[in-house]
mmCIF file of C-alpha atoms and ligand atoms in Angstrom:
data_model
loop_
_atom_site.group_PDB
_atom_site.id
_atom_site.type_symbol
_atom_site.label_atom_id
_atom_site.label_comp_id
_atom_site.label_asym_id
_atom_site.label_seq_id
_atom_site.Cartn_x
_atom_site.Cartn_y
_atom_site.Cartn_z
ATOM 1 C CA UNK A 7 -2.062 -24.296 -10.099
ATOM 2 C CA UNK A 8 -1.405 -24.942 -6.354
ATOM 3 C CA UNK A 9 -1.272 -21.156 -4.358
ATOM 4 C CA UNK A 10 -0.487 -21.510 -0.423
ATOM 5 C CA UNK A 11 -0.003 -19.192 1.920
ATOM 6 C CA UNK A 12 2.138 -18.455 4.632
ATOM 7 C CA UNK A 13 0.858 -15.988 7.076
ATOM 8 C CA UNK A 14 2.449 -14.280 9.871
ATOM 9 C CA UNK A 15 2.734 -10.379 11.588
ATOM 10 C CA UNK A 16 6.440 -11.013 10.058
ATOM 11 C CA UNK A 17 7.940 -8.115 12.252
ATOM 12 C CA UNK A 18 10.345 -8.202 11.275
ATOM 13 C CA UNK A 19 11.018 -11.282 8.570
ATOM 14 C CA UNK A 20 13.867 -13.902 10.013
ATOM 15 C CA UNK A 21 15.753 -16.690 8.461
ATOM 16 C CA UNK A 22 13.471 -18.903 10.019
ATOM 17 C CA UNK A 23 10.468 -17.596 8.327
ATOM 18 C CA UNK A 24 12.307 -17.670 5.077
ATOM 19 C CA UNK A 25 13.676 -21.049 5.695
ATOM 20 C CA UNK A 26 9.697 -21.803 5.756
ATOM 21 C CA UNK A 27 8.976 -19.551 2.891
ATOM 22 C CA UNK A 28 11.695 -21.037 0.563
ATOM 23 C CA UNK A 29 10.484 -24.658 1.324
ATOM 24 C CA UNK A 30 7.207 -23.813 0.962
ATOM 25 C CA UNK A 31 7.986 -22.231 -2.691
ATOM 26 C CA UNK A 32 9.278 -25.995 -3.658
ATOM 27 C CA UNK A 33 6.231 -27.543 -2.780
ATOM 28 C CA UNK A 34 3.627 -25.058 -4.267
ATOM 29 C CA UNK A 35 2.967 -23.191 -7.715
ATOM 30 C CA UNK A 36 2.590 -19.913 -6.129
ATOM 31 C CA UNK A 37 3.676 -18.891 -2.242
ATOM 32 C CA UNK A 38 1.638 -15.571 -1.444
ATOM 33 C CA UNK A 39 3.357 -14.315 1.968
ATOM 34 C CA UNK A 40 0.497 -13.061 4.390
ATOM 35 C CA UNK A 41 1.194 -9.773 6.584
ATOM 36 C CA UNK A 42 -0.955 -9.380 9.059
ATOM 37 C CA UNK A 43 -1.933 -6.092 10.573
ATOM 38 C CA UNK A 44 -1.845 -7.852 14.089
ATOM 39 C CA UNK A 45 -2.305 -4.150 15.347
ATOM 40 C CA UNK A 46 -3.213 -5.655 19.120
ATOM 41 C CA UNK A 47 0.170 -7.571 18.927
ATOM 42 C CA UNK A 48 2.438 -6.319 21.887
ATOM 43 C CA UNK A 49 1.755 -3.049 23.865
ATOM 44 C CA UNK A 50 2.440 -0.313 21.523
ATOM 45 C CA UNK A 51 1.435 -2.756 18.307
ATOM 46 C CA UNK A 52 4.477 -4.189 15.388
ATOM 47 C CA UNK A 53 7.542 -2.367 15.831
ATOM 48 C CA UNK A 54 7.517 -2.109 11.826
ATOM 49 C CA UNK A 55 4.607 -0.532 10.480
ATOM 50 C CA UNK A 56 2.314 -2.946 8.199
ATOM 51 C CA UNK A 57 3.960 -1.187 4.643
ATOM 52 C CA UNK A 58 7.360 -1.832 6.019
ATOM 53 C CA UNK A 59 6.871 -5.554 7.107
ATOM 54 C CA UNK A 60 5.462 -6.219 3.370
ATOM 55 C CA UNK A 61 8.524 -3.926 2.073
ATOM 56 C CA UNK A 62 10.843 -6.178 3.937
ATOM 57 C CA UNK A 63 9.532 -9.665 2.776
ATOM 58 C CA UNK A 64 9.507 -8.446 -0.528
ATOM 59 C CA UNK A 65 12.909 -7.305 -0.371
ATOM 60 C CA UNK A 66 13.978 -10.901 1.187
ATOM 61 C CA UNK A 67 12.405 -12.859 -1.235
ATOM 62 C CA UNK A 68 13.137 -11.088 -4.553
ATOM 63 C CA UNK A 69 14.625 -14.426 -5.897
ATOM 64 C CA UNK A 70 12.006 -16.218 -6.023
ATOM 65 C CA UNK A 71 9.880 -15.870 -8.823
ATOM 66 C CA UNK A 72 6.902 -17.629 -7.244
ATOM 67 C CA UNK A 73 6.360 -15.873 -4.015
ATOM 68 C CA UNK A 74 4.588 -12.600 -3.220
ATOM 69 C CA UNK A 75 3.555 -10.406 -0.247
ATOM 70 C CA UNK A 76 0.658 -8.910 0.370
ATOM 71 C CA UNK A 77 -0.936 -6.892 3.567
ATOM 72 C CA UNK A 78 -3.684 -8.297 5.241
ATOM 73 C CA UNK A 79 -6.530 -8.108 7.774
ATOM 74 C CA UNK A 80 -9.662 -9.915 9.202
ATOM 75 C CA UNK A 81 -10.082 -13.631 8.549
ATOM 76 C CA UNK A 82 -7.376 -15.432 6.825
ATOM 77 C CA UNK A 83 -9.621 -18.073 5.199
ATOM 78 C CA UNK A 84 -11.356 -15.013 3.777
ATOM 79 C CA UNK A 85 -7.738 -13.851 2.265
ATOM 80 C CA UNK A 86 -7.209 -17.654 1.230
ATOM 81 C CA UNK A 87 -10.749 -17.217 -0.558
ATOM 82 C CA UNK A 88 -10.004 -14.319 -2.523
ATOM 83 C CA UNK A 89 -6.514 -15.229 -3.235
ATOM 84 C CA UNK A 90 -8.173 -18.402 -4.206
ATOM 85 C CA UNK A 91 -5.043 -20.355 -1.888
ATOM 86 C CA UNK A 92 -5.968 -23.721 -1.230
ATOM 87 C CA UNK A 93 -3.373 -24.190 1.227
ATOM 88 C CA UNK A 94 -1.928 -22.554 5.229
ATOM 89 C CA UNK A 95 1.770 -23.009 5.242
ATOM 90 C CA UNK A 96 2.933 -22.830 8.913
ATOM 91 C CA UNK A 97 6.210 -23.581 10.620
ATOM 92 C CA UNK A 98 6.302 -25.405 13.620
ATOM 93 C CA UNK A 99 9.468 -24.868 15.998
ATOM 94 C CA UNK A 100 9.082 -26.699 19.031
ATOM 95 C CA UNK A 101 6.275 -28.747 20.599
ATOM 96 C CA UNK A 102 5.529 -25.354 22.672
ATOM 97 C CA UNK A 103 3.863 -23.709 19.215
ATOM 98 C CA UNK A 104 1.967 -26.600 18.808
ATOM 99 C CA UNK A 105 -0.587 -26.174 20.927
ATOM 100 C CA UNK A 106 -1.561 -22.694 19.529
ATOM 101 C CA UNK A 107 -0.927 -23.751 16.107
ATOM 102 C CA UNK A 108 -3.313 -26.828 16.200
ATOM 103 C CA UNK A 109 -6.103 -24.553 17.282
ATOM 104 C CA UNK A 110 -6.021 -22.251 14.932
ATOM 105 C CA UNK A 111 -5.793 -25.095 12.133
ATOM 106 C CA UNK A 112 -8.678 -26.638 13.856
ATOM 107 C CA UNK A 113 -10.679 -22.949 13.767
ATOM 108 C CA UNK A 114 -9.424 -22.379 10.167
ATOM 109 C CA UNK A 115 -10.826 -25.844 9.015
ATOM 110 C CA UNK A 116 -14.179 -25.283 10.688
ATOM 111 C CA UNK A 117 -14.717 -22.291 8.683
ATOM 112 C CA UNK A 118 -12.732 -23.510 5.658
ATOM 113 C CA UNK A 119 -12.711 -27.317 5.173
ATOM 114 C CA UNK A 120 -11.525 -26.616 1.777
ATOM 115 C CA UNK A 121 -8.468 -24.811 2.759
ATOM 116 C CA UNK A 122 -5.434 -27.388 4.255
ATOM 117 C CA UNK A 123 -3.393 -26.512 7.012
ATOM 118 C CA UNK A 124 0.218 -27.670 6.195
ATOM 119 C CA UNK A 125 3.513 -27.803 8.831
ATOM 120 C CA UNK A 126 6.734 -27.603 8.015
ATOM 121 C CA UNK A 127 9.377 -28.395 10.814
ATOM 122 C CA UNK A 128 11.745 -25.632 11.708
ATOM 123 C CA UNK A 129 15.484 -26.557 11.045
ATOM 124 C CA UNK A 130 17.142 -27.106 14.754
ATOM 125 C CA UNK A 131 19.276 -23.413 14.012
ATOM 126 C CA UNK A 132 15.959 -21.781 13.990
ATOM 127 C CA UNK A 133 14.182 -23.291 16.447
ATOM 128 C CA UNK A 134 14.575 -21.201 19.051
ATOM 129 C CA UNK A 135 14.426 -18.134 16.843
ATOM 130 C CA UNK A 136 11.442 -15.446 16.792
ATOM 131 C CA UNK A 137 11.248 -11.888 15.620
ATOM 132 C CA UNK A 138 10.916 -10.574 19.471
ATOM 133 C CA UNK A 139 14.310 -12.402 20.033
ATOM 134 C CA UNK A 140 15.882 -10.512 17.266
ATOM 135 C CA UNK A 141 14.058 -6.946 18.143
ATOM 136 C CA UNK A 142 15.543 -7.586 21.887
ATOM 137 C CA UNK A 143 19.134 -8.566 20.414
ATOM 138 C CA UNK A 144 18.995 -5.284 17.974
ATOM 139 C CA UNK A 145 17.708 -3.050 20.744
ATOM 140 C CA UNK A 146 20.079 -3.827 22.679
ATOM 141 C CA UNK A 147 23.054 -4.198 20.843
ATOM 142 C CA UNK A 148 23.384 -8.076 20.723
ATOM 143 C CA UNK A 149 24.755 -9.508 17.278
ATOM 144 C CA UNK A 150 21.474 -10.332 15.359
ATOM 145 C CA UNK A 151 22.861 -10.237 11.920
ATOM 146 C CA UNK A 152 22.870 -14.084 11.364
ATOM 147 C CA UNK A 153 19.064 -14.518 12.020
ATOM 148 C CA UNK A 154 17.810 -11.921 9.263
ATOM 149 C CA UNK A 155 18.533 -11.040 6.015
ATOM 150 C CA UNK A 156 20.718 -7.929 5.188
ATOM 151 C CA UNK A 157 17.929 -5.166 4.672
ATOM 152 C CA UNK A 158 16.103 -6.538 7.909
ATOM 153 C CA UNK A 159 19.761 -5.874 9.402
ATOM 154 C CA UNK A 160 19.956 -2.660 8.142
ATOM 155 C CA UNK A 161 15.668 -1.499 9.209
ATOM 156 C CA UNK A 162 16.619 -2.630 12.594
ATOM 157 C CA UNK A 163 19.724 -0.731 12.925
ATOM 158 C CA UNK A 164 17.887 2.409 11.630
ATOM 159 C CA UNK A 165 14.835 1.500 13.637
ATOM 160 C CA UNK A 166 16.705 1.691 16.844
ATOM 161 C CA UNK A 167 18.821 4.404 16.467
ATOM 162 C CA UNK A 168 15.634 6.702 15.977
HETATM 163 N N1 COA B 6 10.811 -18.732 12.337
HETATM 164 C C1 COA B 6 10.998 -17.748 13.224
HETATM 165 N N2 COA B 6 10.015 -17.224 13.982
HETATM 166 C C2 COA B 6 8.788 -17.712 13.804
HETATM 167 C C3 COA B 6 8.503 -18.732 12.905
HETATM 168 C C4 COA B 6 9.590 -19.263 12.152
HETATM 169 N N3 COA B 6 9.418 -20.236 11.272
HETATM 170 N N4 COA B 6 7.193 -19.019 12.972
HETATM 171 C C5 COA B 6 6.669 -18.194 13.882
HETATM 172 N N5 COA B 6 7.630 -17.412 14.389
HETATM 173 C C6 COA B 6 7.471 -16.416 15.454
HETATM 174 C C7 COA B 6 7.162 -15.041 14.964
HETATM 175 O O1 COA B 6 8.337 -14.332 14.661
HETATM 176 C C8 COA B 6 6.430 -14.450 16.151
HETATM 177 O O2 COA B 6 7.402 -14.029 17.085
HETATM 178 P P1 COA B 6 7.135 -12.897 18.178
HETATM 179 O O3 COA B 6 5.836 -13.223 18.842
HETATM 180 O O4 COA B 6 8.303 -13.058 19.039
HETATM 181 O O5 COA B 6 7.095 -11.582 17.450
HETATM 182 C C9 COA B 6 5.691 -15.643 16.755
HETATM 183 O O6 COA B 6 6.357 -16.787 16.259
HETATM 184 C C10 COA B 6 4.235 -15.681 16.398
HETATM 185 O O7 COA B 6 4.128 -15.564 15.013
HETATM 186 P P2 COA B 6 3.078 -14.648 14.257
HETATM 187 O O8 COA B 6 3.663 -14.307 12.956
HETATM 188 O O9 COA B 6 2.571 -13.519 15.084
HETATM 189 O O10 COA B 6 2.022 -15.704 13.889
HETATM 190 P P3 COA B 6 0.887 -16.439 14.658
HETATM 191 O O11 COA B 6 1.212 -17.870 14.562
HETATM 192 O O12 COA B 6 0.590 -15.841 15.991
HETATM 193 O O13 COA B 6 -0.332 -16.135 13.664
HETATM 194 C C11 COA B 6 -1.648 -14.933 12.131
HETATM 195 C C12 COA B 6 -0.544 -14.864 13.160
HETATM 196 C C13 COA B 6 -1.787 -13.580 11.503
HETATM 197 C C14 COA B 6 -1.302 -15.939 11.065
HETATM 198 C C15 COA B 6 -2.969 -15.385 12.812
HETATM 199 O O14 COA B 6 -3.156 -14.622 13.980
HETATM 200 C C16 COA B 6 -4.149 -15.202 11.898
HETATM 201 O O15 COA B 6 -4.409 -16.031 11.064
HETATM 202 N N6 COA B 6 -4.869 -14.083 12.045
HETATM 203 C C17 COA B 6 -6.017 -13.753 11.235
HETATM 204 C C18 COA B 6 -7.310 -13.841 12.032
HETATM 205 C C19 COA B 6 -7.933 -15.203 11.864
HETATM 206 O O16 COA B 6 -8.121 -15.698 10.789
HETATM 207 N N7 COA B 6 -8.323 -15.804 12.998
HETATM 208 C C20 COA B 6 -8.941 -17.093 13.018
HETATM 209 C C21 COA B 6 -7.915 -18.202 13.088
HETATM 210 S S1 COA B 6 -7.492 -18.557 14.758
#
């Protein structure tokens, strides 16, 4: 039994992180979706609160029997631990989230040789995609609907007319 996951603050969910998510599900027994609290993230903290991010990812991936989500904070080799994951799914857009990304794999392996980092590319239609883009597009009033799936749609719209 092969568990990864794939972490992320996830606020909200996109088409790119699903594209990740679903790929992910093909190459593992069990995908457990990782949302992290990331409370420092941005000035006022996640636009969605922690329950709704999970809410969200569970709503977008309710076809696929093999993935979860679950909320999480501290260290996420301790979460890979106690999940007993023996894998870190992470998508890799462009060369620019490479940097980042190979230190925290590097970090991650000191503490956790046993846990593997793994990449998966990011198709070219998502590359450029992140869930600040889509908050800005939603806010205001740019056509987001192609990056997320329909209940993400439908949170944002709610979100910003609040
Ligand atoms: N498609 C679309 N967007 C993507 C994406 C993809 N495939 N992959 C990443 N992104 C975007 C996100 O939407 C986010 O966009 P935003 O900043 O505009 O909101 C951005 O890339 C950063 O992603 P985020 O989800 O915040 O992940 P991260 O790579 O910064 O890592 C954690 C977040 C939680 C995984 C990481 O901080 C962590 O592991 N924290 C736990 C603490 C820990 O263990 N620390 C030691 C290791 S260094």
């Amino acid at each position: 039994m092969k568990r990864a996951l794939v972490p992320g603050t996830f606020d909200p969910v996109t088409e790119g992180h699903l594209d990740i998510i679903r790929r992910a599900a093909k190459l593992f027994d069990e995908v457990v979706v990782a949302v992290a609290a990331s409370a420092g993230k941005g000035p006022s903290g996640p636009l969605f609160s922690l329950d709704e991010r999970v809410s969200l990812v569970e709503q977008s991936v309710g076809g696929l029997s093999n993935v979860s989500a679950v909320p999480f904070e501290g260290l996420l080799v301790d979460l890979a631990r106690s999940t007993q994951a023996t894998a870190v799914v992470k998508g890799l857009r462009a060369i620019t989230d490479f940097e980042y990304e190979f230190q925290m794999a590097a970090v991650n392996f000191e503490l956790s040789p046993e846990v593997e980092t793994v990449f998966i590319m990011s198709p070219p239609q998502y590359m450029y995609l992140s869930s600040s883009i889509v908050r800005e597009l939603a806010q205001l009033g740019g056509d987001f609907g192609r990056f997320v799936p329909d209940c993400v749609a439908q949170a944002l719209a709610e979100k910003f007319a609040e």
